CSV table of C-alpha atoms in Angstrom, one decimal:
chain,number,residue,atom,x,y,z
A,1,UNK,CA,79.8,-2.2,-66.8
A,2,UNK,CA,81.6,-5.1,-68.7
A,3,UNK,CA,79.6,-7.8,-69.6
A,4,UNK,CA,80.3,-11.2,-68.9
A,5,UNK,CA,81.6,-13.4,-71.4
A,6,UNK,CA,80.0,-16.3,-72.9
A,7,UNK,CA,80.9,-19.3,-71.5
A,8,UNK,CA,81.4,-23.3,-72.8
A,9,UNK,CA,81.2,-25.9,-70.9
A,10,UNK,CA,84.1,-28.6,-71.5
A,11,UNK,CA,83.2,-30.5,-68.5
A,12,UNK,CA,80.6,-32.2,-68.6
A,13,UNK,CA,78.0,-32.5,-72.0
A,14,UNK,CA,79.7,-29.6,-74.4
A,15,UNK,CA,77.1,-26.5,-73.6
A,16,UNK,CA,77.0,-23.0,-74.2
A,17,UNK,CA,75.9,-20.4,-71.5
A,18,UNK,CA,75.1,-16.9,-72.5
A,19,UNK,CA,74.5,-14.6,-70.1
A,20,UNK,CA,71.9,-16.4,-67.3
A,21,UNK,CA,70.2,-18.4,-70.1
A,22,UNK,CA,71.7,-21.7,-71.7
A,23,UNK,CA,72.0,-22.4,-75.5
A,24,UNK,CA,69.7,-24.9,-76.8
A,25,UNK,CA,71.5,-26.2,-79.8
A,26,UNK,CA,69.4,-28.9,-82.1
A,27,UNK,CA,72.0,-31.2,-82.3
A,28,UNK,CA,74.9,-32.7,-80.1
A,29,UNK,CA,76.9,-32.3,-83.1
A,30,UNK,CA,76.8,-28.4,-83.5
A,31,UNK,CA,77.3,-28.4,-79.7
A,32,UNK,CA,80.3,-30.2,-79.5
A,33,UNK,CA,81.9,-28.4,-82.8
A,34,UNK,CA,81.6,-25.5,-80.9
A,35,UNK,CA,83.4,-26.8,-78.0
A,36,UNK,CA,86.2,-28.3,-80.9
A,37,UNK,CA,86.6,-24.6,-82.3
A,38,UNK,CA,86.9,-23.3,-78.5
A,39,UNK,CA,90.0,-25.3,-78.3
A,40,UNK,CA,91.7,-26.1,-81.3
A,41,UNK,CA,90.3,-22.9,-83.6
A,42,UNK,CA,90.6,-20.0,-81.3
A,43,UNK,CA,94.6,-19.1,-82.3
A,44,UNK,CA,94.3,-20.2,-85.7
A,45,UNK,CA,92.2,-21.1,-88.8
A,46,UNK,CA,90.9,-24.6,-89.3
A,47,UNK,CA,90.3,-27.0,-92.6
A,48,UNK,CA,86.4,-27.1,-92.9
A,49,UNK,CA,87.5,-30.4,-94.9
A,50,UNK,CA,88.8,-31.6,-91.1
A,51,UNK,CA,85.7,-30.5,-89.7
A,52,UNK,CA,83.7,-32.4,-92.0
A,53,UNK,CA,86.4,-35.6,-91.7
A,54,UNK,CA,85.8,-35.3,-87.9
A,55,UNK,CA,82.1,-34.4,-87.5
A,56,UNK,CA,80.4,-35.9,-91.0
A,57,UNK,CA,82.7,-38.7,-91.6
A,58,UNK,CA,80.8,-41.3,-94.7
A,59,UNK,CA,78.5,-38.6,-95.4
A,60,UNK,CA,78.4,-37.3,-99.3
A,61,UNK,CA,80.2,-34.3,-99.4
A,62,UNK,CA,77.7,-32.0,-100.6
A,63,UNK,CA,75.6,-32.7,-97.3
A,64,UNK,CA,78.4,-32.7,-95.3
A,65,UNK,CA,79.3,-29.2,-96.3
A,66,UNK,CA,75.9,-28.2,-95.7
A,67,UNK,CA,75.4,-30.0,-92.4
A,68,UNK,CA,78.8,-28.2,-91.2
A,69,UNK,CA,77.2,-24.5,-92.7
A,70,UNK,CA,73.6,-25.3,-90.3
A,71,UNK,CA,76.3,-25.4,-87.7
A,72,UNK,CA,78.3,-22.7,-88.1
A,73,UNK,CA,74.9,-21.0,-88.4
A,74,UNK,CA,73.4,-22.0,-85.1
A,75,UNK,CA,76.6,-21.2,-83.6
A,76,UNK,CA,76.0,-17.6,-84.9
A,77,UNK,CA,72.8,-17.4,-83.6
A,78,UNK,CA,74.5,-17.9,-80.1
A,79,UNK,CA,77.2,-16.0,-80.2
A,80,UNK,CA,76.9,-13.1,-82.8
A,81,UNK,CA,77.3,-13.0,-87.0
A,82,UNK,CA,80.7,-12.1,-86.0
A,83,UNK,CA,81.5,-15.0,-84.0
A,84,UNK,CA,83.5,-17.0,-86.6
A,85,UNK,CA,85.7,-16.0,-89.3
A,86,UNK,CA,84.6,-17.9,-92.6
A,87,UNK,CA,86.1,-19.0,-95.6
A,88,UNK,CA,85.8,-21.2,-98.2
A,89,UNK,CA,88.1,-23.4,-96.8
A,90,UNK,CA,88.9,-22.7,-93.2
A,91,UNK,CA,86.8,-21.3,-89.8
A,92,UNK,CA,88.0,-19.7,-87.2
A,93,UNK,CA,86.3,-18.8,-83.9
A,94,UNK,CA,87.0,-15.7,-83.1
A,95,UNK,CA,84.0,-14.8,-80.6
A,96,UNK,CA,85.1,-13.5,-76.9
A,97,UNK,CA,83.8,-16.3,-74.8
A,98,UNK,CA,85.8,-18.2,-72.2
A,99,UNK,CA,85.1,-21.7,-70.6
A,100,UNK,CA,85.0,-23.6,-67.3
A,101,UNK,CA,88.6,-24.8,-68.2
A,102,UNK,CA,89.9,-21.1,-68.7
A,103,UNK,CA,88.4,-19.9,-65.6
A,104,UNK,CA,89.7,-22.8,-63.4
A,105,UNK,CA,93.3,-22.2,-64.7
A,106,UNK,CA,92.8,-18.1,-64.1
A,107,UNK,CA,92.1,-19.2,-60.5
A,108,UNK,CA,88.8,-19.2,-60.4
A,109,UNK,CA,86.5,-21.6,-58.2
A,110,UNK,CA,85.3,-24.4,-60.3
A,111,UNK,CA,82.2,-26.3,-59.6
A,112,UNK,CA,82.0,-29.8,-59.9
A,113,UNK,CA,84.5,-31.5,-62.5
A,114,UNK,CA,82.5,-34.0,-64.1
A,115,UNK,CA,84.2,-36.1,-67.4
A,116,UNK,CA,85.1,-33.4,-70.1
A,117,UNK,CA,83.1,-33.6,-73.6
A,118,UNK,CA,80.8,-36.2,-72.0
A,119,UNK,CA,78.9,-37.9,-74.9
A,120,UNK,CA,80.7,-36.3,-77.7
A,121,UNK,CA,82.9,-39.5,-78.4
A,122,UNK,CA,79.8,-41.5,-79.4
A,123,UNK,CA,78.2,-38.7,-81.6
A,124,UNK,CA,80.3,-39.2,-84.9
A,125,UNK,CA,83.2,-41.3,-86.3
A,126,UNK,CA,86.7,-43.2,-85.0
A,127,UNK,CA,88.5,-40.1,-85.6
A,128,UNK,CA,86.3,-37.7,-83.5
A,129,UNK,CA,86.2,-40.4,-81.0
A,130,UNK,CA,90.3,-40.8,-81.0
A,131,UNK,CA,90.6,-36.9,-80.6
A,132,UNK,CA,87.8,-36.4,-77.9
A,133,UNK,CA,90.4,-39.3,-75.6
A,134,UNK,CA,93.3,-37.0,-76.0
A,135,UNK,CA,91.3,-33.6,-75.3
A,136,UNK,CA,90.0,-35.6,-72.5
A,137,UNK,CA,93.8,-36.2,-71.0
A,138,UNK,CA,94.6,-32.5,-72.0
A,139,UNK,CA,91.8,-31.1,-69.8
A,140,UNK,CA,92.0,-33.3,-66.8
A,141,UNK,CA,96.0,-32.1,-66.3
A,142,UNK,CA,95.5,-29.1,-67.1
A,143,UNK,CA,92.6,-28.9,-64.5
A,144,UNK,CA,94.3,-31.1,-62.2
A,145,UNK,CA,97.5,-28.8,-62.3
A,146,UNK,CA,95.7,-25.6,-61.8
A,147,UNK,CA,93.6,-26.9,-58.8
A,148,UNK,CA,97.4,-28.0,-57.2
A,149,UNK,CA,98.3,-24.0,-57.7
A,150,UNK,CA,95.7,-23.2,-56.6
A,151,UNK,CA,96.3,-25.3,-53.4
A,152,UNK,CA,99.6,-24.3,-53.1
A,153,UNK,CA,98.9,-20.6,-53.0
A,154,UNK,CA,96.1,-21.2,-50.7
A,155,UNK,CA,97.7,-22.6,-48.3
A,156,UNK,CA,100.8,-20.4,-48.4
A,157,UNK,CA,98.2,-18.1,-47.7
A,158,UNK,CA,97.0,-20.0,-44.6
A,159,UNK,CA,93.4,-20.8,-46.6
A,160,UNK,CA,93.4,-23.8,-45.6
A,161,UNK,CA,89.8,-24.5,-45.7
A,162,UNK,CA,89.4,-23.2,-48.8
A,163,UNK,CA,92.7,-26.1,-49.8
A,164,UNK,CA,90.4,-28.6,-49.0
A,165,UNK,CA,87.8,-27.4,-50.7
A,166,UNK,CA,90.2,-27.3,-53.9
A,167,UNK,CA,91.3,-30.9,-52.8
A,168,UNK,CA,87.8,-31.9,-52.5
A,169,UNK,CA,87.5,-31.2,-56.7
A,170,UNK,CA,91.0,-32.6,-57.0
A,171,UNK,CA,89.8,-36.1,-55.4
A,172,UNK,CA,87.0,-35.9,-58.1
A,173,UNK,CA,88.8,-35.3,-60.8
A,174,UNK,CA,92.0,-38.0,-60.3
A,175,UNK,CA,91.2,-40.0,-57.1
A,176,UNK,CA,95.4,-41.4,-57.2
A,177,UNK,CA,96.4,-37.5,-56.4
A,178,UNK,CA,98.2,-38.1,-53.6
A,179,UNK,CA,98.2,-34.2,-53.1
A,180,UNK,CA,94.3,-34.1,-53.1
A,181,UNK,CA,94.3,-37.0,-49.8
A,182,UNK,CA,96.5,-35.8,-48.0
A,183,UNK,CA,94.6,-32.5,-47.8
A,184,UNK,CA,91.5,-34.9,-47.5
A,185,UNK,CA,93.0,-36.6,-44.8
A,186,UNK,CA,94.1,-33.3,-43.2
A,187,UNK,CA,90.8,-32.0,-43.0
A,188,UNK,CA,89.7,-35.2,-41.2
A,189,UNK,CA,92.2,-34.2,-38.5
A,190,UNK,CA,91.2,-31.0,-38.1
A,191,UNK,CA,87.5,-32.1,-37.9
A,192,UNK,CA,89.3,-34.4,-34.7
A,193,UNK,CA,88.4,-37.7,-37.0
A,194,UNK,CA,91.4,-39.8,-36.6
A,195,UNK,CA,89.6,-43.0,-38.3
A,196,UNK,CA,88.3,-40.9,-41.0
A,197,UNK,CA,92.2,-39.9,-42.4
A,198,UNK,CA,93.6,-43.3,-41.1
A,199,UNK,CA,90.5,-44.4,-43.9
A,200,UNK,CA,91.4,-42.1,-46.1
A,201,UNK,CA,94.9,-42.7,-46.5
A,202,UNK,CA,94.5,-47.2,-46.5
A,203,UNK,CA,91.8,-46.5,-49.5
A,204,UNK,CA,94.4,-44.7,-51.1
A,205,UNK,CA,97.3,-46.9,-50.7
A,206,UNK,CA,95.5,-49.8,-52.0
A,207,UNK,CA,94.4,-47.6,-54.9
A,208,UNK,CA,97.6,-47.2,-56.0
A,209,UNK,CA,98.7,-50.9,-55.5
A,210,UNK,CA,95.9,-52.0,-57.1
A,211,UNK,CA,95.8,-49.5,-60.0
A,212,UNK,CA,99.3,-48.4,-60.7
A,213,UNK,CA,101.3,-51.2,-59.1
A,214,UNK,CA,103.0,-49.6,-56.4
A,215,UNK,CA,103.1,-48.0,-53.1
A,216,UNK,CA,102.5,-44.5,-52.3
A,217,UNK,CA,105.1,-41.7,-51.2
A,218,UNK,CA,107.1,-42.5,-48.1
A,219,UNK,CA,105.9,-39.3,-46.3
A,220,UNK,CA,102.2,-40.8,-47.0
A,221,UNK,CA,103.1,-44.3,-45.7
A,222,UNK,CA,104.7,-42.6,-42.8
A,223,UNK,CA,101.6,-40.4,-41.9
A,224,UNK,CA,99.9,-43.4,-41.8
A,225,UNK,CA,101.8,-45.2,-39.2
A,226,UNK,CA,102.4,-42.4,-37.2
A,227,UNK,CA,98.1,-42.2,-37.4
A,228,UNK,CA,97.9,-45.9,-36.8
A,229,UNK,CA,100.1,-46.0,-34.0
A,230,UNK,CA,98.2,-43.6,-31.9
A,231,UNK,CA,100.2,-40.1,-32.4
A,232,UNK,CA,98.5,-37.5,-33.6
A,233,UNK,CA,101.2,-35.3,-35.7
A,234,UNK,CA,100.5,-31.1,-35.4
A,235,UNK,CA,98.4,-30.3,-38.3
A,236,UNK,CA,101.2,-28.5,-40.1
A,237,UNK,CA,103.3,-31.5,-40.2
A,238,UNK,CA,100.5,-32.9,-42.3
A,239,UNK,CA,102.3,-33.3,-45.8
A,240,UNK,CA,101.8,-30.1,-48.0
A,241,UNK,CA,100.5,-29.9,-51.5
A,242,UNK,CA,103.9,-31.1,-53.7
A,243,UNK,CA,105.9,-27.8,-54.3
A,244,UNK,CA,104.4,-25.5,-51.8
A,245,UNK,CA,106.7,-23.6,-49.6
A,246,UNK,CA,106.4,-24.0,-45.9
A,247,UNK,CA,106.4,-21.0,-43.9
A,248,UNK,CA,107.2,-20.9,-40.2
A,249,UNK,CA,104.5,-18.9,-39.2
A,250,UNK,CA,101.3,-21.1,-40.6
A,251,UNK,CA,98.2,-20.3,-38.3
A,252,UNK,CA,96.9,-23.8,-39.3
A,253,UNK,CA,100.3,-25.0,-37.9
A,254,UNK,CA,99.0,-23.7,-34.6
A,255,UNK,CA,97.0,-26.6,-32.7
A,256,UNK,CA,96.0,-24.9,-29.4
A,257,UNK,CA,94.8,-22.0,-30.9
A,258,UNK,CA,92.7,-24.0,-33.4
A,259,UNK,CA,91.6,-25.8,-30.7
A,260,UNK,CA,89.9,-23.1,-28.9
A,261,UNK,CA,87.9,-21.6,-32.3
């Protein structure tokens, strides 16, 4: 029986979860190096000079190097002596764990997407802070892209419950996605709540006025007139995630049958 892999947290505060139990680091700082080494020292070797520059900035060198060495050490404790490969002058983590981001862009179901490396900005210097912004960006699209693949194959599948589920964490995660409300607004239809998409789809128009200065797609816009104006389109005609493929035969395309379940 394989056993499961460790897993980091990105989402949210930088944790560790090892089997059913969850690593109590002493420190934010040793947590959130490890979360640094799960994404930019997995493929390759990295300067323990940067480390320190990142993590220890202003401290004297000598306790810097041994602050970053207590880390490395707690992360052993977690993981396994052979977690990391050490040298002199670079580290390299080398343990087999995964984390929330891996599993979300294997296709997995995520739970709740909360702000990635939450708190780690504030724990050391400018330059931690300026890197944590754009590993930030990197793991909202590359969350927010595998949850549209995900909705795409679901719903060429005919899941389409399980495409709003996906939308719901999609809303969550980037509340302009376009993709994520009109599934939103789709499951309002299906739930026979015409106000709720009609809603749905003004909050988001004047979201994207409001924040990015223009209007959303025409195919939104015309959904909601067509919704405003009293016509009730066929569920399938409700605008699909950007990209899928359509198929003829879509059971969620079928309204009288839907009815009756």
């Amino acid at each position: 029986m394989l056993m499961e892999r460790p897993r980091i947290t990105l989402f949210g505060p930088p944790a560790l979860q090892v089997r059913e139990n969850r690593a109590r680091f002493r420190t934010r700082k040793h947590a959130g190096l490890l979360a640094y080494l799960a994404l930019e020292g997995r493929n390759r070797p990295l300067e323990r000079e940067r480390l320190i520059e990142l993590f220890w900035p202003g401290v004297a060198p000598d306790l810097a190097r041994h602050s970053l060495s207590q880390a490395l050490t707690a992360i052993r404790q977690h993981l396994g002596r052979d977690a990391l490969v050490a040298t002199v002058t670079t580290v390299q983590l080398c343990a087999a764990v995964t984390t929330d981001l891996d599993a979300l862009t294997r296709g997995d179901r995520a739970g709740p997407l909360s702000e990635p490396l939450q708190g780690l900005d504030g724990c050391a210097g400018a330059e931690l802070a300026h890197w944590v912004d754009a590993a930030r960006v990197r793991a909202r699209n590359a969350a927010r892209d595998a949850l549209i693949d995900q909705m795409e194959q679901l719903r060429g599948a005919g899941e389409v419950f399980a495409v709003h589920d996906r939308a719901q964490l999609l809303f969550e995660l980037d509340p302009l996605s376009e993709a994520a409300m009109t599934a939103l607004a789709e499951r309002a239809l299906l739930r026979g709540d015409r106000v709720a998409a009609i809603r749905l789809l003004r909050e988001h128009a004047e979201r994207s006025q409001h924040e990015l200065g223009c209007a959303p797609s025409v195919g939104l816009q015309r959904l909601l007139t067509r919704l405003e104006a009293g016509s009730h389109p066929p569920i399938g005609d409700v605008i699909p995630v950007p990209g899928a493929r359509r198929r003829e035969e879509q059971f969620v395309g079928r309204a009288p049958e839907m009815a009756i379940l």
